[in-house]
XYZ file of C-alpha atoms in Angstrom:
120
model
C -2.164 12.254 -3.240
C -2.789 12.316 -7.000
C -2.866 16.107 -7.210
C 0.334 16.973 -5.334
C 2.001 13.613 -6.135
C 2.992 13.421 -2.462
C 3.165 10.160 -0.543
C 0.382 9.786 2.015
C 2.776 8.106 4.408
C 1.884 4.437 4.386
C 2.626 1.217 2.547
C 1.135 -2.250 2.573
C 3.612 -5.105 2.654
C 2.552 -8.705 2.164
C 5.403 -10.934 3.272
C 5.825 -14.227 1.408
C 6.289 -16.356 4.523
C 5.106 -15.965 8.138
C 8.606 -16.552 9.515
C 9.768 -13.325 7.811
C 7.493 -11.217 10.039
C 9.667 -10.957 13.200
C 12.756 -9.770 11.301
C 10.744 -7.357 9.166
C 9.026 -5.986 12.265
C 12.336 -5.463 14.112
C 13.938 -3.786 11.105
C 11.143 -1.394 10.167
C 9.186 -0.619 13.331
C 10.632 2.690 14.529
C 12.714 3.208 11.368
C 13.425 6.881 10.666
C 16.683 7.084 8.676
C 15.063 8.101 5.369
C 17.072 9.116 2.301
C 15.229 12.454 2.293
C 14.861 14.536 5.465
C 11.652 13.617 7.288
C 10.301 13.486 10.840
C 8.225 10.438 9.998
C 8.820 7.273 11.989
C 7.679 3.929 10.640
C 5.148 2.063 12.796
C 4.504 -1.527 11.710
C 1.054 -2.912 12.499
C -1.135 -5.803 11.373
C -3.714 -4.514 9.000
C -7.407 -5.189 9.009
C -9.675 -6.345 7.572
C -7.582 -7.836 4.744
C -4.787 -10.373 5.125
C -2.848 -12.115 2.374
C -2.008 -11.398 -1.238
C -5.236 -12.761 -2.724
C -7.377 -10.669 -0.370
C -5.492 -7.535 -1.412
C -5.742 -8.301 -5.089
C -9.504 -8.667 -4.694
C -9.659 -5.462 -2.630
C -7.829 -3.320 -5.200
C -8.421 -4.839 -8.634
C -11.844 -3.178 -9.072
C -11.152 -0.062 -7.005
C -11.025 3.483 -8.422
C -7.215 3.435 -8.202
C -7.260 0.998 -11.150
C -9.146 3.480 -13.364
C -7.422 4.365 -16.637
C -7.089 8.011 -15.517
C -4.768 7.013 -12.638
C -1.055 7.087 -13.562
C 0.714 3.693 -13.311
C 2.987 4.925 -10.522
C -0.058 5.275 -8.224
C -1.532 1.852 -8.919
C -0.985 -1.177 -6.704
C 2.166 -3.107 -7.484
C 3.141 -6.709 -6.954
C 6.777 -7.751 -6.805
C 8.157 -11.253 -7.046
C 11.841 -11.806 -6.261
C 12.443 -8.067 -6.552
C 10.826 -7.672 -9.973
C 7.491 -6.030 -10.656
C 4.902 -8.441 -12.041
C 1.564 -7.530 -13.617
C -1.278 -6.706 -11.262
C -4.414 -8.666 -12.211
C -6.706 -6.407 -14.244
C -10.155 -5.314 -13.087
C -12.974 -7.773 -13.718
C -15.617 -5.041 -13.842
C -15.786 -1.373 -14.858
C -13.955 0.962 -12.507
C -14.985 4.523 -11.714
C -12.558 7.433 -11.557
C -11.271 8.329 -8.068
C -13.051 11.104 -6.200
C -11.062 14.199 -5.296
C -10.405 14.391 -1.561
C -10.777 17.590 0.363
C -8.077 18.592 2.834
C -10.465 18.050 5.746
C -11.223 14.407 4.881
C -9.617 11.646 6.885
C -6.738 9.746 5.379
C -7.348 6.357 6.932
C -4.762 3.847 5.741
C -6.550 1.206 7.780
C -9.484 1.282 5.370
C -7.582 -1.297 3.335
C -4.834 -3.503 4.564
C -2.081 -6.026 4.260
C -0.069 -8.511 6.251
C 1.971 -5.791 7.906
C 1.333 -2.109 7.473
C 4.225 0.288 7.701
C 2.610 3.583 8.691
C 4.804 6.606 8.210
C 7.078 4.913 5.670
């Protein structure tokens, strides 16, 4: 949430290798021992309709979240070996994000990744 700077409660995780999925799933599905007090419980699911790093880059690179008015901390991030690497820049003009109203749905499934950790 850009206005309150609060986390919406989901993350997209693209694992580098398929064999990492079972261990990741066991570790994070049901996780609830957060550093800050929270009742949220992580639920790992496959995301749709996007799968794979390239699909996510294409999904987000021209989206409103890449607009210059959006602070860097809210933009998609790619990490390689634990270090942040540059996200490919937009290839066309991006529009500023629309303000959401409290009654609008927050559907993390509208975009996806290899495994989605809802409630993280």
